[in-house]
Tab-separated table of N, CA, C and O in Angstrom:
chain	number	residue	atom	x	y	z
A	1	ARG	N	0.811	-1.126	-0.045
A	1	ARG	CA	-0.128	0.217	-0.078
A	1	ARG	C	0.969	1.966	-0.045
A	1	ARG	O	0.658	2.032	-0.584
A	2	ARG	N	1.865	1.713	0.768
A	2	ARG	CA	3.092	2.817	0.562
A	2	ARG	C	3.354	2.331	-0.483
A	2	ARG	O	4.369	3.240	-0.280
A	3	ASN	N	3.863	1.685	-1.549
A	3	ASN	CA	4.639	1.323	-2.716
A	3	ASN	C	3.707	2.101	-3.995
A	3	ASN	O	2.667	1.726	-4.136
A	4	LEU	N	3.984	3.786	-4.012
A	4	LEU	CA	2.804	4.130	-5.170
A	4	LEU	C	3.023	3.762	-6.242
A	4	LEU	O	2.244	3.838	-7.298
A	5	ASP	N	4.753	3.252	-6.641
A	5	ASP	CA	4.432	2.392	-7.993
A	5	ASP	C	3.733	1.639	-7.841
A	5	ASP	O	3.120	0.910	-9.004
A	6	TYR	N	3.909	0.732	-6.709
A	6	TYR	CA	2.579	-0.391	-7.819
A	6	TYR	C	1.215	-0.320	-7.069
A	6	TYR	O	0.471	-0.968	-8.181
A	7	VAL	N	1.258	1.073	-6.197
A	7	VAL	CA	-0.370	1.411	-6.490
A	7	VAL	C	-0.985	1.911	-7.824
A	7	VAL	O	-2.518	1.154	-8.282
A	8	LEU	N	-0.237	2.361	-8.096
A	8	LEU	CA	-0.300	3.013	-9.518
A	8	LEU	C	-0.408	2.198	-10.851
A	8	LEU	O	-1.012	1.570	-11.373
A	9	SER	N	0.522	1.018	-11.001
A	9	SER	CA	0.723	-0.195	-11.857
A	9	SER	C	-0.512	-0.565	-11.998
A	9	SER	O	-1.536	-1.405	-12.516
A	10	ASN	N	-1.183	-1.154	-10.708
A	10	ASN	CA	-2.661	-1.924	-10.011
A	10	ASN	C	-3.254	-1.600	-10.123
A	10	ASN	O	-4.561	-1.164	-11.455
A	11	LEU	N	-3.124	-0.009	-10.353
A	11	LEU	CA	-4.940	0.885	-11.023
A	11	LEU	C	-4.729	1.120	-12.179
A	11	LEU	O	-6.469	1.763	-13.010
A	12	LEU	N	-4.254	1.823	-12.399
A	12	LEU	CA	-3.663	1.962	-13.831
A	12	LEU	C	-3.565	1.064	-15.062
A	12	LEU	O	-4.215	0.430	-16.391
A	13	ASP	N	-3.207	-0.242	-14.925
A	13	ASP	CA	-3.074	-1.216	-15.907
A	13	ASP	C	-3.746	-3.079	-14.984
A	13	ASP	O	-2.787	-3.148	-14.460
A	14	PRO	N	-4.645	-3.006	-14.975
A	14	PRO	CA	-4.624	-3.827	-13.638
A	14	PRO	C	-4.017	-5.169	-14.226
A	14	PRO	O	-4.132	-6.211	-13.456
A	15	ASN	N	-4.576	-5.337	-15.761
A	15	ASN	CA	-3.625	-7.340	-15.778
A	15	ASN	C	-2.346	-7.371	-16.045
A	15	ASN	O	-1.460	-8.557	-16.615
A	16	ALA	N	-1.490	-5.824	-15.688
A	16	ALA	CA	0.664	-6.945	-16.686
A	16	ALA	C	0.912	-7.063	-15.589
A	16	ALA	O	1.357	-8.199	-16.387
A	17	VAL	N	0.164	-7.404	-13.924
A	17	VAL	CA	0.382	-8.573	-13.265
A	17	VAL	C	-0.601	-8.823	-11.802
A	17	VAL	O	-0.727	-8.115	-11.632
A	18	ILE	N	-0.139	-10.181	-12.551
A	18	ILE	CA	-1.769	-10.640	-11.129
A	18	ILE	C	-0.959	-11.936	-10.631
A	18	ILE	O	-0.424	-12.689	-10.772
A	19	GLY	N	-0.980	-10.754	-9.842
A	19	GLY	CA	-0.231	-12.056	-8.380
A	19	GLY	C	-1.050	-13.496	-8.611
A	19	GLY	O	-2.111	-13.999	-8.616
A	20	ARG	N	-0.068	-14.867	-8.415
A	20	ARG	CA	-0.807	-16.258	-8.093
A	20	ARG	C	-2.683	-15.870	-7.471
A	20	ARG	O	-2.911	-17.102	-8.114
A	21	ASP	N	-1.775	-15.874	-6.069
A	21	ASP	CA	-3.135	-16.120	-5.038
A	21	ASP	C	-4.283	-15.146	-5.522
A	21	ASP	O	-5.074	-15.357	-5.271
A	22	TYR	N	-4.261	-13.649	-7.083
A	22	TYR	CA	-5.244	-13.002	-7.993
A	22	TYR	C	-5.472	-14.113	-8.486
A	22	TYR	O	-6.320	-13.333	-9.589
A	23	ARG	N	-5.441	-14.920	-9.172
A	23	ARG	CA	-5.701	-15.021	-10.624
A	23	ARG	C	-6.851	-15.932	-10.547
A	23	ARG	O	-7.656	-16.685	-9.671
A	24	MET	N	-7.756	-15.757	-11.592
A	24	MET	CA	-9.559	-15.881	-11.554
A	24	MET	C	-9.202	-17.306	-11.944
A	24	MET	O	-8.543	-17.430	-13.175
A	25	THR	N	-9.619	-19.016	-11.898
A	25	THR	CA	-9.676	-19.707	-12.220
A	25	THR	C	-11.060	-19.158	-12.406
A	25	THR	O	-12.529	-19.261	-12.197
A	26	VAL	N	-11.834	-20.085	-14.172
A	26	VAL	CA	-12.925	-20.205	-14.577
A	26	VAL	C	-13.455	-22.454	-14.841
A	26	VAL	O	-12.700	-22.612	-15.135
A	27	VAL	N	-14.405	-22.499	-14.570
A	27	VAL	CA	-15.013	-24.181	-13.657
A	27	VAL	C	-16.279	-24.196	-15.547
A	27	VAL	O	-17.322	-23.877	-14.456
A	28	VAL	N	-16.032	-25.096	-16.152
A	28	VAL	CA	-16.979	-25.197	-16.045
A	28	VAL	C	-17.318	-26.333	-16.246
A	28	VAL	O	-16.443	-27.514	-16.573
A	29	THR	N	-18.560	-27.118	-15.195
A	29	THR	CA	-19.123	-27.952	-14.709
A	29	THR	C	-19.690	-28.967	-16.149
A	29	THR	O	-20.256	-28.449	-17.319
A	30	ASP	N	-19.899	-30.969	-15.880
A	30	ASP	CA	-20.844	-31.597	-16.935
A	30	ASP	C	-21.981	-30.792	-17.406
A	30	ASP	O	-22.410	-31.500	-18.527
A	31	GLY	N	-22.736	-30.335	-16.516
A	31	GLY	CA	-24.059	-30.590	-16.913
A	31	GLY	C	-24.035	-29.011	-17.322
A	31	GLY	O	-24.908	-28.068	-17.303
A	32	GLY	N	-23.023	-27.984	-17.359
A	32	GLY	CA	-23.565	-26.699	-17.951
A	32	GLY	C	-23.145	-25.323	-16.978
A	32	GLY	O	-22.688	-24.441	-17.488
A	33	ARG	N	-22.774	-25.353	-16.108
A	33	ARG	CA	-22.215	-24.802	-14.671
A	33	ARG	C	-21.619	-24.180	-14.726
A	33	ARG	O	-20.063	-24.676	-14.881
A	34	VAL	N	-21.828	-22.718	-15.015
A	34	VAL	CA	-19.522	-21.766	-14.711
A	34	VAL	C	-19.653	-20.717	-13.474
A	34	VAL	O	-20.492	-20.394	-12.804
A	35	VAL	N	-18.492	-21.450	-13.351
A	35	VAL	CA	-18.275	-21.385	-11.918
A	35	VAL	C	-16.593	-20.701	-11.874
A	35	VAL	O	-16.012	-21.088	-12.166
A	36	THR	N	-16.814	-18.911	-11.954
A	36	THR	CA	-15.657	-17.790	-11.442
A	36	THR	C	-14.701	-17.949	-10.305
A	36	THR	O	-15.579	-17.499	-9.141
A	37	GLY	N	-13.846	-18.111	-9.838
A	37	GLY	CA	-13.489	-17.831	-8.672
A	37	GLY	C	-12.078	-17.422	-7.818
A	37	GLY	O	-10.989	-18.809	-9.679
A	38	ILE	N	-11.064	-17.203	-7.283
A	38	ILE	CA	-9.817	-18.106	-6.423
A	38	ILE	C	-10.033	-19.016	-6.476
A	38	ILE	O	-10.423	-19.926	-5.404
A	39	VAL	N	-8.478	-19.577	-6.267
A	39	VAL	CA	-8.482	-21.082	-5.928
A	39	VAL	C	-8.459	-21.494	-4.499
A	39	VAL	O	-7.148	-20.909	-4.432
A	40	ARG	N	-8.605	-20.739	-3.719
A	40	ARG	CA	-8.570	-21.639	-1.950
A	40	ARG	C	-8.067	-23.235	-1.861
A	40	ARG	O	-7.473	-22.887	-0.451
A	41	GLU	N	-8.165	-23.893	-2.322
A	41	GLU	CA	-8.487	-25.477	-1.554
A	41	GLU	C	-8.405	-26.516	-2.776
A	41	GLU	O	-9.507	-26.165	-3.391
A	42	GLU	N	-7.929	-27.161	-3.151
A	42	GLU	CA	-7.870	-28.432	-4.143
A	42	GLU	C	-7.385	-29.776	-3.284
A	42	GLU	O	-6.121	-29.490	-2.780
A	43	ASN	N	-8.272	-30.636	-3.758
A	43	ASN	CA	-7.120	-32.784	-3.026
A	43	ASN	C	-7.972	-33.204	-4.420
A	43	ASN	O	-8.131	-32.483	-5.720
A	44	SER	N	-7.395	-33.776	-4.392
A	44	SER	CA	-7.851	-35.288	-4.811
A	44	SER	C	-9.102	-35.433	-6.221
A	44	SER	O	-9.329	-35.864	-6.818
A	45	GLN	N	-10.359	-34.449	-4.928
A	45	GLN	CA	-11.899	-34.990	-4.888
A	45	GLN	C	-12.515	-34.087	-5.054
A	45	GLN	O	-12.946	-33.833	-6.120
A	46	THR	N	-11.831	-32.394	-4.576
A	46	THR	CA	-13.075	-31.147	-5.226
A	46	THR	C	-11.906	-30.409	-5.407
A	46	THR	O	-10.866	-30.227	-4.952
A	47	LEU	N	-12.045	-29.000	-5.628
A	47	LEU	CA	-11.514	-27.881	-6.118
A	47	LEU	C	-12.797	-26.915	-5.281
A	47	LEU	O	-13.892	-26.805	-5.342
A	48	THR	N	-12.354	-25.990	-4.528
A	48	THR	CA	-12.939	-24.655	-3.465
A	48	THR	C	-12.534	-23.870	-3.687
A	48	THR	O	-11.400	-23.177	-4.462
A	49	LEU	N	-13.347	-23.058	-4.677
A	49	LEU	CA	-13.676	-21.308	-5.549
A	49	LEU	C	-13.398	-20.665	-4.809
A	49	LEU	O	-15.230	-20.483	-4.160
A	50	GLN	N	-13.061	-19.822	-4.369
A	50	GLN	CA	-14.279	-18.480	-3.358
A	50	GLN	C	-14.119	-17.779	-4.652
A	50	GLN	O	-13.627	-17.011	-5.197
A	51	THR	N	-16.026	-17.407	-4.502
A	51	THR	CA	-15.892	-16.527	-6.124
A	51	THR	C	-16.517	-15.056	-5.171
A	51	THR	O	-16.298	-14.865	-4.244
A	52	ALA	N	-17.177	-14.247	-5.927
A	52	ALA	CA	-17.390	-13.746	-5.417
A	52	ALA	C	-18.695	-13.276	-4.266
A	52	ALA	O	-18.449	-12.578	-3.036
A	53	ASN	N	-18.901	-14.224	-4.275
A	53	ASN	CA	-20.504	-13.802	-2.954
A	53	ASN	C	-19.306	-15.145	-1.777
A	53	ASN	O	-20.410	-15.237	-0.243
A	54	ASP	N	-19.967	-15.983	-2.625
A	54	ASP	CA	-19.066	-16.995	-1.550
A	54	ASP	C	-18.505	-18.642	-1.646
A	54	ASP	O	-17.286	-17.957	-2.639
A	55	LEU	N	-17.997	-19.446	-1.349
A	55	LEU	CA	-17.013	-20.925	-1.278
A	55	LEU	C	-17.801	-21.777	-2.212
A	55	LEU	O	-18.894	-22.660	-1.571
A	56	VAL	N	-17.281	-22.435	-3.258
A	56	VAL	CA	-18.400	-23.599	-3.608
A	56	VAL	C	-17.140	-24.340	-4.271
A	56	VAL	O	-15.749	-24.264	-4.707
A	57	ILE	N	-18.282	-25.282	-2.920
A	57	ILE	CA	-17.067	-26.101	-3.966
A	57	ILE	C	-17.703	-26.984	-5.047
A	57	ILE	O	-18.165	-27.806	-4.822
A	58	VAL	N	-16.403	-27.744	-5.992
A	58	VAL	CA	-16.896	-28.214	-6.930
A	58	VAL	C	-16.066	-29.625	-7.316
A	58	VAL	O	-15.428	-30.097	-7.328
A	59	PRO	N	-16.990	-30.947	-7.384
A	59	PRO	CA	-15.657	-32.166	-7.200
A	59	PRO	C	-15.738	-33.146	-8.818
A	59	PRO	O	-16.103	-32.068	-9.483
A	60	LYS	N	-14.651	-32.472	-8.322
A	60	LYS	CA	-13.068	-32.478	-9.678
A	60	LYS	C	-13.547	-33.747	-10.744
A	60	LYS	O	-14.323	-33.761	-12.062
A	61	ASN	N	-14.724	-35.105	-10.749
A	61	ASN	CA	-14.745	-35.688	-11.596
A	61	ASN	C	-16.371	-35.223	-12.173
A	61	ASN	O	-16.567	-35.682	-13.041
A	62	GLU	N	-16.666	-33.413	-11.455
A	62	GLU	CA	-17.769	-32.987	-12.695
A	62	GLU	C	-17.375	-31.873	-13.677
A	62	GLU	O	-18.039	-31.190	-14.573
A	63	ILE	N	-16.449	-31.491	-13.420
A	63	ILE	CA	-15.515	-30.944	-14.112
A	63	ILE	C	-14.818	-30.680	-15.509
A	63	ILE	O	-14.443	-32.010	-15.744
A	64	ASP	N	-15.871	-29.911	-16.506
A	64	ASP	CA	-15.389	-30.334	-17.834
A	64	ASP	C	-14.525	-29.759	-19.177
A	64	ASP	O	-13.789	-30.415	-19.057
A	65	VAL	N	-13.932	-28.373	-18.544
A	65	VAL	CA	-13.310	-26.882	-18.638
A	65	VAL	C	-12.734	-26.500	-17.508
A	65	VAL	O	-13.244	-26.571	-16.572
A	66	ARG	N	-10.984	-25.804	-17.027
A	66	ARG	CA	-10.823	-25.437	-16.650
A	66	ARG	C	-9.798	-25.072	-16.621
A	66	ARG	O	-8.850	-25.290	-16.983
A	67	LYS	N	-9.825	-23.268	-15.884
A	67	LYS	CA	-8.789	-22.408	-17.021
A	67	LYS	C	-8.656	-21.432	-16.442
A	67	LYS	O	-9.754	-20.803	-15.599
A	68	GLN	N	-8.015	-20.640	-16.368
A	68	GLN	CA	-6.871	-19.572	-15.203
A	68	GLN	C	-8.045	-18.554	-16.433
A	68	GLN	O	-7.880	-18.294	-17.547
A	69	SER	N	-8.446	-17.520	-15.936
A	69	SER	CA	-8.758	-16.272	-16.698
A	69	SER	C	-7.768	-15.469	-16.983
A	69	SER	O	-6.345	-15.243	-16.220
A	70	PRO	N	-7.590	-14.476	-18.269
A	70	PRO	CA	-6.648	-14.121	-18.388
A	70	PRO	C	-6.007	-11.994	-18.100
A	70	PRO	O	-5.750	-11.285	-17.550
A	71	VAL	N	-6.957	-12.472	-17.246
A	71	VAL	CA	-7.684	-10.416	-16.890
A	71	VAL	C	-7.792	-10.427	-14.708
A	71	VAL	O	-8.064	-12.026	-14.123
A	72	SER	N	-7.267	-9.852	-14.695
A	72	SER	CA	-7.466	-9.048	-13.134
A	72	SER	C	-8.824	-9.592	-12.648
A	72	SER	O	-9.654	-8.793	-13.299
A	73	MET	N	-8.943	-9.097	-11.649
A	73	MET	CA	-10.411	-8.992	-10.567
A	73	MET	C	-10.523	-7.273	-10.633
A	73	MET	O	-11.406	-7.422	-11.241
A	74	MET	N	-9.346	-6.932	-10.749
A	74	MET	CA	-9.740	-5.189	-10.445
A	74	MET	C	-10.226	-4.002	-11.929
A	74	MET	O	-9.678	-5.217	-12.480
A	75	PRO	N	-11.060	-4.277	-12.227
A	75	PRO	CA	-11.671	-3.813	-13.124
A	75	PRO	C	-10.218	-2.026	-13.770
A	75	PRO	O	-9.785	-1.855	-12.873
A	76	GLU	N	-10.724	-2.485	-14.948
A	76	GLU	CA	-10.198	-1.141	-15.684
A	76	GLU	C	-10.509	-0.501	-15.693
A	76	GLU	O	-11.638	-0.688	-15.144
A	77	GLY	N	-9.455	0.783	-15.952
A	77	GLY	CA	-10.338	2.119	-16.137
A	77	GLY	C	-10.507	3.118	-14.747
A	77	GLY	O	-11.977	3.493	-14.760
A	78	MET	N	-10.360	1.763	-13.939
A	78	MET	CA	-11.430	3.053	-12.585
A	78	MET	C	-10.601	3.733	-12.202
A	78	MET	O	-11.561	5.128	-11.697
A	79	LEU	N	-9.621	4.809	-12.326
A	79	LEU	CA	-9.486	6.313	-12.130
A	79	LEU	C	-9.197	7.380	-12.892
A	79	LEU	O	-10.217	8.050	-12.704
A	80	GLN	N	-10.012	6.605	-13.818
A	80	GLN	CA	-11.048	6.894	-15.779
A	80	GLN	C	-12.201	7.673	-14.306
A	80	GLN	O	-11.968	9.083	-15.598
A	81	LYS	N	-13.158	7.010	-14.295
A	81	LYS	CA	-14.647	7.387	-13.890
A	81	LYS	C	-14.413	8.567	-12.566
A	81	LYS	O	-15.197	8.859	-12.326
A	82	MET	N	-13.305	9.272	-11.838
A	82	MET	CA	-12.782	9.661	-10.951
A	82	MET	C	-12.583	11.262	-10.993
A	82	MET	O	-11.974	11.509	-11.968
A	83	LYS	N	-12.772	12.236	-10.439
A	83	LYS	CA	-12.134	13.289	-10.494
A	83	LYS	C	-11.526	13.120	-9.416
A	83	LYS	O	-10.926	12.696	-8.634
A	84	PRO	N	-9.920	14.223	-10.135
A	84	PRO	CA	-9.155	14.815	-9.679
A	84	PRO	C	-9.365	14.408	-8.444
A	84	PRO	O	-7.644	13.853	-7.525
A	85	ASN	N	-10.319	15.555	-7.216
A	85	ASN	CA	-9.521	15.577	-6.545
A	85	ASN	C	-10.261	13.973	-5.029
A	85	ASN	O	-9.561	13.130	-4.400
A	86	GLU	N	-11.036	13.279	-6.103
A	86	GLU	CA	-10.861	11.482	-5.874
A	86	GLU	C	-9.541	10.702	-5.621
A	86	GLU	O	-9.880	10.128	-5.107
A	87	VAL	N	-9.374	11.265	-6.743
A	87	VAL	CA	-7.742	10.263	-6.879
A	87	VAL	C	-6.637	10.607	-5.987
A	87	VAL	O	-6.690	9.581	-5.124
A	88	ARG	N	-6.976	12.247	-5.685
A	88	ARG	CA	-5.568	11.858	-4.859
A	88	ARG	C	-6.355	11.636	-3.662
A	88	ARG	O	-4.919	10.818	-2.368
A	89	ASP	N	-7.628	11.562	-3.089
A	89	ASP	CA	-7.981	11.404	-2.280
A	89	ASP	C	-7.848	9.968	-1.888
A	89	ASP	O	-8.083	9.279	-0.898
A	90	LEU	N	-8.231	8.432	-2.561
A	90	LEU	CA	-8.025	7.321	-2.497
A	90	LEU	C	-6.219	7.643	-2.185
A	90	LEU	O	-5.744	7.171	-2.204
A	91	LEU	N	-5.802	7.784	-3.122
A	91	LEU	CA	-4.300	7.439	-3.056
A	91	LEU	C	-3.620	7.403	-1.839
A	91	LEU	O	-2.903	7.435	-0.550
A	92	LYS	N	-4.387	8.622	-1.470
A	92	LYS	CA	-3.651	9.815	0.108
A	92	LYS	C	-4.372	8.432	1.350
A	92	LYS	O	-3.429	8.129	2.183
A	93	TYR	N	-5.539	7.755	1.340
A	93	TYR	CA	-5.792	6.943	2.040
A	93	TYR	C	-5.390	5.829	1.840
A	93	TYR	O	-4.532	5.229	3.044
A	94	LEU	N	-4.656	4.988	0.710
A	94	LEU	CA	-3.971	3.669	0.398
A	94	LEU	C	-3.157	3.887	0.861
A	94	LEU	O	-1.557	2.752	1.532
A	95	ALA	N	-2.347	4.502	0.907
A	95	ALA	CA	-0.982	4.799	1.738
A	95	ALA	C	-1.632	5.061	3.648
A	95	ALA	O	0.069	4.990	3.901
A	96	LEU	N	-2.689	5.394	4.176
A	96	LEU	CA	-2.469	5.463	5.269
A	96	LEU	C	-2.169	4.286	5.559
A	96	LEU	O	-1.934	2.810	5.940
A	97	ASP	N	-1.687	4.180	7.212
A	97	ASP	CA	-0.988	2.947	7.750
A	97	ASP	C	-1.790	2.868	8.823
A	97	ASP	O	-2.042	1.530	8.827
A	98	GLU	N	-3.290	3.243	8.772
A	98	GLU	CA	-3.674	2.715	10.100
A	98	GLU	C	-5.127	2.511	9.364
A	98	GLU	O	-5.368	3.695	8.134
A	99	GLN	N	-6.405	2.257	9.403
A	99	GLN	CA	-7.638	2.342	9.452
A	99	GLN	C	-8.435	3.152	9.559
A	99	GLN	O	-8.263	3.906	10.806
A	100	VAL	N	-8.617	4.448	8.922
A	100	VAL	CA	-9.987	4.724	8.996
A	100	VAL	C	-11.329	4.598	9.358
A	100	VAL	O	-11.504	3.877	9.456
A	101	SER	N	-11.646	5.708	10.316
A	101	SER	CA	-13.484	5.242	10.878
A	101	SER	C	-14.942	5.823	9.422
A	101	SER	O	-13.811	5.854	8.620
A	102	LEU	N	-15.534	4.739	9.690
A	102	LEU	CA	-16.518	4.518	8.791
A	102	LEU	C	-16.881	6.394	8.880
A	102	LEU	O	-17.213	6.245	10.772
A	103	PRO	N	-17.474	6.848	8.236
A	103	PRO	CA	-17.929	8.001	9.004
A	103	PRO	C	-19.533	8.066	9.002
A	103	PRO	O	-20.080	6.772	8.347
A	104	ALA	N	-20.386	8.701	9.788
A	104	ALA	CA	-21.472	8.201	10.459
A	104	ALA	C	-22.483	8.743	9.943
A	104	ALA	O	-22.250	9.469	8.409
A	105	ASP	N	-23.248	7.781	9.686
A	105	ASP	CA	-24.353	8.419	8.436
A	105	ASP	C	-25.681	9.565	8.695
A	105	ASP	O	-25.377	10.369	9.874
């Protein structure tokens, strides 16, 4: 978080370098179900994927297709949608050592 080059690189071009722990895997089962997530656990019988909302366990004998996605979970163009002062505030927040309290409603 404190390395500005790292933060900007990930915000400006999220697909340039995707860490192994953040690579999305796409699984298609023999029943046609598509599950996309990060591999959290794998053994000889099951594959456990963390999706955006759930932890999904897929029996390996039901997997028809399994491939890694070439794109990052981080959406492209995030900074383009922000105003300059919002970008500044985001970068300042990311550089902080401590957690900031949530605003009151």
